[in-house]
CSV table of C-alpha atoms in Angstrom, one decimal:
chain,number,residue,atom,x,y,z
Q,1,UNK,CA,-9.6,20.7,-32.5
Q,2,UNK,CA,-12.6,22.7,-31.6
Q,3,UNK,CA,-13.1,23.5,-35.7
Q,4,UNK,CA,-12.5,19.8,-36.5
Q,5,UNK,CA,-15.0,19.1,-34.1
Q,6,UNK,CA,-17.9,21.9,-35.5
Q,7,UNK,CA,-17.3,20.3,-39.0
Q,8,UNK,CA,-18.1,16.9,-37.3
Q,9,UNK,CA,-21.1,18.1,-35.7
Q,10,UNK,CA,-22.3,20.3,-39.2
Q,11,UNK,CA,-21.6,16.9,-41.2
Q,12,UNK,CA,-24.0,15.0,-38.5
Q,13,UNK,CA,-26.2,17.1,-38.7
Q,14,UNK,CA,-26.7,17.4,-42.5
Q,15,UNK,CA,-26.8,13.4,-42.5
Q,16,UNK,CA,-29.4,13.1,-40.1
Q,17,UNK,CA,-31.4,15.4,-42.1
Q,18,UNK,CA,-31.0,13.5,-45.1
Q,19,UNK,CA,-31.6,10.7,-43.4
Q,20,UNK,CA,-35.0,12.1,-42.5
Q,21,UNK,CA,-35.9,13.1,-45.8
Q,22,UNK,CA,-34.8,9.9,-47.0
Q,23,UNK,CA,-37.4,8.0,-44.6
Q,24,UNK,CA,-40.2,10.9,-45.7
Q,25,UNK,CA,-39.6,9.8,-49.1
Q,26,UNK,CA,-39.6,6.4,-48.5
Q,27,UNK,CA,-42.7,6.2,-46.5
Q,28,UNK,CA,-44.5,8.4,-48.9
Q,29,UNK,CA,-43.5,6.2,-51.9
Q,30,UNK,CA,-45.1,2.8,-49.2
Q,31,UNK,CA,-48.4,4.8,-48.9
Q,32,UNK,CA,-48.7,4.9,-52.7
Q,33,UNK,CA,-48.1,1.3,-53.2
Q,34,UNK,CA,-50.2,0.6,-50.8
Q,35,UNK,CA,-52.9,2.6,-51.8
Q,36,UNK,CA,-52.2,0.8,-55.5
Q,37,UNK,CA,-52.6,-2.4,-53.9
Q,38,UNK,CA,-55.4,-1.7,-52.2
Q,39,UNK,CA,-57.3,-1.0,-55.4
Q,40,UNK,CA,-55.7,-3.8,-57.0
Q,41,UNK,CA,-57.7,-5.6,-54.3
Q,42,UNK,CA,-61.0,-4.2,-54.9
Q,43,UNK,CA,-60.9,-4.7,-58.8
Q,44,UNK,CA,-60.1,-8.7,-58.1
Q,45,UNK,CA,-56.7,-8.4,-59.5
Q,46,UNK,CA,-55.3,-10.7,-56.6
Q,47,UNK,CA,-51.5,-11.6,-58.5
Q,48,UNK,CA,-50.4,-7.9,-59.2
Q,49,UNK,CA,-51.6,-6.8,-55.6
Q,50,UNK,CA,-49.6,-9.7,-54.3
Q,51,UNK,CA,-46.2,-7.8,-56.0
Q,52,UNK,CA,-47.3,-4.8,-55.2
Q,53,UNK,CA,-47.4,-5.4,-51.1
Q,54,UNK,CA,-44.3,-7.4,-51.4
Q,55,UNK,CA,-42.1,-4.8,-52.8
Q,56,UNK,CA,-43.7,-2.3,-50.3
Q,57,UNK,CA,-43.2,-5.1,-47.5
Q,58,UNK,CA,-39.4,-4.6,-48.4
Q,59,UNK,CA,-39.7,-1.0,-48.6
Q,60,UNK,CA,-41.2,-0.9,-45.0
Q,61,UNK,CA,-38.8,-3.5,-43.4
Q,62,UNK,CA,-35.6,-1.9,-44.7
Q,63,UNK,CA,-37.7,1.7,-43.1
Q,64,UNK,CA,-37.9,-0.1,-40.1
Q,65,UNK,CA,-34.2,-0.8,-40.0
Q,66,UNK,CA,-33.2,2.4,-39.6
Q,67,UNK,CA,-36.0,3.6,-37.2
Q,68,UNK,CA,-36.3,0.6,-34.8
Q,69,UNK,CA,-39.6,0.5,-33.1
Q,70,UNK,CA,-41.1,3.4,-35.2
Q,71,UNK,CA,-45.1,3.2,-34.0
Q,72,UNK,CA,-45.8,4.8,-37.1
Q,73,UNK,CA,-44.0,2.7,-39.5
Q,74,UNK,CA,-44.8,-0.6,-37.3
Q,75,UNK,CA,-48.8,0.7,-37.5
Q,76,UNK,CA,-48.3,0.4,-41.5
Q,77,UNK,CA,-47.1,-3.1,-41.0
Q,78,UNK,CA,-49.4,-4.2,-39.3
Q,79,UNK,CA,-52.1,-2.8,-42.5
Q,80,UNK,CA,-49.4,-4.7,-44.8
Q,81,UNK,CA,-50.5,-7.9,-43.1
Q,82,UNK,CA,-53.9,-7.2,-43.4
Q,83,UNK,CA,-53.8,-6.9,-47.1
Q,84,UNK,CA,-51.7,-10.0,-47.1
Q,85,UNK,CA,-54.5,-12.3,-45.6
Q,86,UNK,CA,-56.7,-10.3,-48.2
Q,87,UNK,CA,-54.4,-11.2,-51.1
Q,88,UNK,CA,-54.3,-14.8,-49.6
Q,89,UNK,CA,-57.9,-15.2,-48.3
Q,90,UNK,CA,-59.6,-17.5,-51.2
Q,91,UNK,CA,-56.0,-18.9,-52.5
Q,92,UNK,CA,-54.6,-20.2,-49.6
Q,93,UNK,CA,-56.8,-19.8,-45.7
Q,94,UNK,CA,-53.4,-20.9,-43.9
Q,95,UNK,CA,-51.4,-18.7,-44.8
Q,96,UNK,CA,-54.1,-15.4,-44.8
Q,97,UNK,CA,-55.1,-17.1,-41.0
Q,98,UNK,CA,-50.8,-16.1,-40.2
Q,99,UNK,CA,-50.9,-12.5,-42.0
Q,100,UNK,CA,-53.8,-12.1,-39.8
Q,101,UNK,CA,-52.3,-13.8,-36.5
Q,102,UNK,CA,-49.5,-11.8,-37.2
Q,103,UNK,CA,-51.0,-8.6,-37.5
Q,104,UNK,CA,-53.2,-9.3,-34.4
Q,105,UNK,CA,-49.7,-9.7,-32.4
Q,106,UNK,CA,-48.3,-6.7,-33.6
Q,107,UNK,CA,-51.4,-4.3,-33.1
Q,108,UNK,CA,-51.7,-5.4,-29.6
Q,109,UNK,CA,-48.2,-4.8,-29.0
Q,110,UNK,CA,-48.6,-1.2,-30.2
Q,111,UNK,CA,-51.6,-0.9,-28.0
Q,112,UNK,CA,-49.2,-1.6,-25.0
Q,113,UNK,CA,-47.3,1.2,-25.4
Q,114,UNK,CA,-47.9,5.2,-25.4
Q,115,UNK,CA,-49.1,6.7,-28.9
Q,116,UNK,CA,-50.1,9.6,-30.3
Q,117,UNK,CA,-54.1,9.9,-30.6
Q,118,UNK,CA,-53.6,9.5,-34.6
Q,119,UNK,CA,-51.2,6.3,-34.1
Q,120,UNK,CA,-53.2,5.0,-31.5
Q,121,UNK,CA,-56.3,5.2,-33.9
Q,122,UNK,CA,-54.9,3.6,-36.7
Q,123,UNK,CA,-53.0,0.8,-34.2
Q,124,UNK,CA,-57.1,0.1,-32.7
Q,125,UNK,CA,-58.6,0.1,-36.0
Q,126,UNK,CA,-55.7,-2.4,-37.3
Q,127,UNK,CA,-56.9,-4.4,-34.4
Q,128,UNK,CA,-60.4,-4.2,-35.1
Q,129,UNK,CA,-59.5,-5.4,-38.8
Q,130,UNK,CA,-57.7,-8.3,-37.7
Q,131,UNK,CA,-61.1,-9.3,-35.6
Q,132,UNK,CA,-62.9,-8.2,-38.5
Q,133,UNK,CA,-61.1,-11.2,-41.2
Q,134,UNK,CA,-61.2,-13.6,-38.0
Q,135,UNK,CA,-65.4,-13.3,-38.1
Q,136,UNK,CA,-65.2,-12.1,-34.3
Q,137,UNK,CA,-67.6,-8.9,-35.2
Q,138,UNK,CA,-68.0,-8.3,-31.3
Q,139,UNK,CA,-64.7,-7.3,-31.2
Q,140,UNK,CA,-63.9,-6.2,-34.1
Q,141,UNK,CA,-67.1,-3.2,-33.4
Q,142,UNK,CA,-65.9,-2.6,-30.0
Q,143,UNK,CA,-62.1,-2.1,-31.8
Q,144,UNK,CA,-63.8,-0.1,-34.8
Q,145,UNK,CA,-65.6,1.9,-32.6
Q,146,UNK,CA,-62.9,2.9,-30.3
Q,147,UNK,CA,-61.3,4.3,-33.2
Q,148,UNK,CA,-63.7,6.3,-34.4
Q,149,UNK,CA,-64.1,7.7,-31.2
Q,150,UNK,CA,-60.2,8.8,-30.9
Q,151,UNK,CA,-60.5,10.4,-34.6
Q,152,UNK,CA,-64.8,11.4,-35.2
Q,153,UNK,CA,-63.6,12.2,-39.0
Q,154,UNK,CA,-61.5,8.6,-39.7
Q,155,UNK,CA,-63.3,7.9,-42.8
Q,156,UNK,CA,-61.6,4.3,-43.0
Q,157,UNK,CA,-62.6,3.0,-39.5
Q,158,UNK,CA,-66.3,4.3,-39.8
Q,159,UNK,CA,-66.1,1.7,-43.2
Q,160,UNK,CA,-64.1,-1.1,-41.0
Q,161,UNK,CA,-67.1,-0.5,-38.5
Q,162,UNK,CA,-70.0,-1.3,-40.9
Q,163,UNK,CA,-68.2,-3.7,-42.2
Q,164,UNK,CA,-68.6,-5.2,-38.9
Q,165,UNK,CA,-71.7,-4.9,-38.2
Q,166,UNK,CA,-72.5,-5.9,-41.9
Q,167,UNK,CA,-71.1,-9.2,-40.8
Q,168,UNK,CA,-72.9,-9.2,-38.0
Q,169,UNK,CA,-76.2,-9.0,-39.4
Q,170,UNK,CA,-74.8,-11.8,-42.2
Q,171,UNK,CA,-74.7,-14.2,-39.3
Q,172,UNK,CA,-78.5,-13.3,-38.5
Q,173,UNK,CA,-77.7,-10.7,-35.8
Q,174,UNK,CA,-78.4,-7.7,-37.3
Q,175,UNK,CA,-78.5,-4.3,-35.8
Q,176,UNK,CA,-79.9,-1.7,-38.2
Q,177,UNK,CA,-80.1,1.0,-36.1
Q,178,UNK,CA,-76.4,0.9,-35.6
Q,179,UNK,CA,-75.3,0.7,-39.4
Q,180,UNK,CA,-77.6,3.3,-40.3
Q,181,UNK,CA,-76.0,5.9,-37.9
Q,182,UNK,CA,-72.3,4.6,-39.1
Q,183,UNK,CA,-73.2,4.6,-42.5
Q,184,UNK,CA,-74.4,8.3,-42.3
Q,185,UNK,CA,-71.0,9.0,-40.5
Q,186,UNK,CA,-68.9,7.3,-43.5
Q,187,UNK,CA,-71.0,9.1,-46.2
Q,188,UNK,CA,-69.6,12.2,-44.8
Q,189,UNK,CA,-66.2,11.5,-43.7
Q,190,UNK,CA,-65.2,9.4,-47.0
Q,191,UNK,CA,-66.0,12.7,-49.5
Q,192,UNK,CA,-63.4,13.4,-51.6
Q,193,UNK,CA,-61.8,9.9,-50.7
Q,194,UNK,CA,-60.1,7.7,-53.7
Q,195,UNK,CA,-60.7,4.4,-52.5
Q,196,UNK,CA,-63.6,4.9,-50.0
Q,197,UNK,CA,-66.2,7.5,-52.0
Q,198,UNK,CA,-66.3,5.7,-55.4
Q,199,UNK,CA,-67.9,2.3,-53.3
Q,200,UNK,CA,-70.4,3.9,-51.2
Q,201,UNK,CA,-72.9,2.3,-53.3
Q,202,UNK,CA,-71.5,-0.9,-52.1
Q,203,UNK,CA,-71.9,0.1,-48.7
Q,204,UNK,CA,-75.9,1.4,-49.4
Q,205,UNK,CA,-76.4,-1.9,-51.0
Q,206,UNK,CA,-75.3,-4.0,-48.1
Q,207,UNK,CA,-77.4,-1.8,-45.3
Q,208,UNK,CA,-80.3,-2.4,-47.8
Q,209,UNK,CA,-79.7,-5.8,-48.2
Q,210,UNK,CA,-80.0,-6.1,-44.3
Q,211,UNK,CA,-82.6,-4.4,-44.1
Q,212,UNK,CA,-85.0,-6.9,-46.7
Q,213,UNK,CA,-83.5,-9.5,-44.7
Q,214,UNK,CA,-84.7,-8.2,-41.6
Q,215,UNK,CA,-88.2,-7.7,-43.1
Q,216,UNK,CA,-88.0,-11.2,-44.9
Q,217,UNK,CA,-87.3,-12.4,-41.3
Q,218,UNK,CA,-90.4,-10.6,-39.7
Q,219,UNK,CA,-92.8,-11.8,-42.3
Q,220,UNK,CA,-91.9,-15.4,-41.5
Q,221,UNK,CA,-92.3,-15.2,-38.3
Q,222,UNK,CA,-95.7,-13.9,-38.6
Q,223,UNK,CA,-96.7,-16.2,-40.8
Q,224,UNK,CA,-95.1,-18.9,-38.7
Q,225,UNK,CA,-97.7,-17.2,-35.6
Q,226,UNK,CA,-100.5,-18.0,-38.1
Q,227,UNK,CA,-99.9,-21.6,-38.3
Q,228,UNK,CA,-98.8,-22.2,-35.2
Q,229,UNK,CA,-97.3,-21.2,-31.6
Q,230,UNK,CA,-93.5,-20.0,-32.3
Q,231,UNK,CA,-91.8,-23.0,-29.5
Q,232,UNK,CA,-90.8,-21.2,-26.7
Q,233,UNK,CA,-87.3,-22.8,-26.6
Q,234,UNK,CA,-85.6,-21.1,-23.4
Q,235,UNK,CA,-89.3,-22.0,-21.3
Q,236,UNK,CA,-88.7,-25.8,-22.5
Q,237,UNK,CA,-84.8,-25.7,-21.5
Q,238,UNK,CA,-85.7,-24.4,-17.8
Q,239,UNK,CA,-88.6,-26.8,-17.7
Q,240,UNK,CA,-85.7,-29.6,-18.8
């Protein structure tokens, strides 16, 4: 009995560790279809990153079997969803607006629970993304932020924070000093990157468009001071 039992225990013990480098495999093979999709997205090629993230959203959901409640594993998700609504954004709003509402739910659930500082990071910045497509840039900075502050050298959520603040300043709110200092921070944590290094020209181009925006701004309102008093429209709503 007692050898019957030892070859029991051996045999459990080899299938849990082939379990385990099944779900290494597995996960490794979802972080290169994702990372495929993701520059699927960025070259506008919105039908085969649509495939892509729906075999990997298989892939993940039949890992998730197996390892219920798996922060790592739920974190990638929650990324899935993101792309999703990216996939989905132009094509069809409704349906991007419940990748995103979804991945919202599922971040802050994360959130609630105790993470590793790495999981944690990745769970906040997922948050800060969801914010981010949902055009609330307050909190999608405050999110962004957060993260980079858990993990100084997370190349992707010092680019999920100036896209933030990029927004921001899109909706006339602009903070320059702030995107210059993030975008010196993702210039040197996204070296040697493959998806973030080969579009920091993108990222140069949108800090200088802010700035000639800013100084487009400025000149009108001098020239406005020229003409004429700038109204004073907070005085006037007291005085009302």
């Amino acid at each position: 009995l007692d050898e019957t039992a030892k070859i029991a225990a051996g045999s459990l013990l080899w299938l849990d560790a082939q379990a385990g480098r099944l779900t290494t495999l597995l996960q490794t093979q979802c972080d290169h279809r994702q990372l495929e999709a993701l520059q699927l997205l960025q070259r506008g090629e919105l039908d085969q990153a649509s495939e892509v993230l729906s075999e990997t959203f298989e892939l993940l959901m039949t890992l998730l079997e197996f390892n219920p409640g798996d922060a790592d594993l739920e974190v990638r998700l929650g990324y899935l969803y993101k792309d999703l609504a990216q996939v989905f954004e132009t094509s069809d709003p409704a349906r991007a607006r419940r990748h995103v509402q979804t991945g919202l739910q599922l971040f802050e659930g994360l959130l609630s629970r105790r993470l590793t500082t790495d999981v944690e990071a990745s769970a906040v910045n997922g948050l800060g993304n969801m914010y981010l497509m949902s055009g609330e840039y307050e909190q999608a900075i405050a999110n962004c932020r957060r993260a980079t502050q858990l993990m100084p050298e997370y190349a992707n959520a010092w680019a999920d924070l100036f896209l933030a603040y990029a927004g921001q300043a899109e909706s006339g709110q602009a903070d320059l000093d702030a995107m210059r200092e993030v975008l010196h921070h993702l210039k040197a944590t996204a070296q040697g990157d493959a998806l973030l290094e080969p579009i920091l020209p993108e990222y140069q181009r949108m800090f200088d468009d802010a700035v000639a925006t800013m100084k487009l701004d400025e000149k009108q309102r001098k020239r406005w001071g020229k003409d004429e008093p700038i109204p004073d429209v907070a005085a006037q709503a007291r005085a009302g």
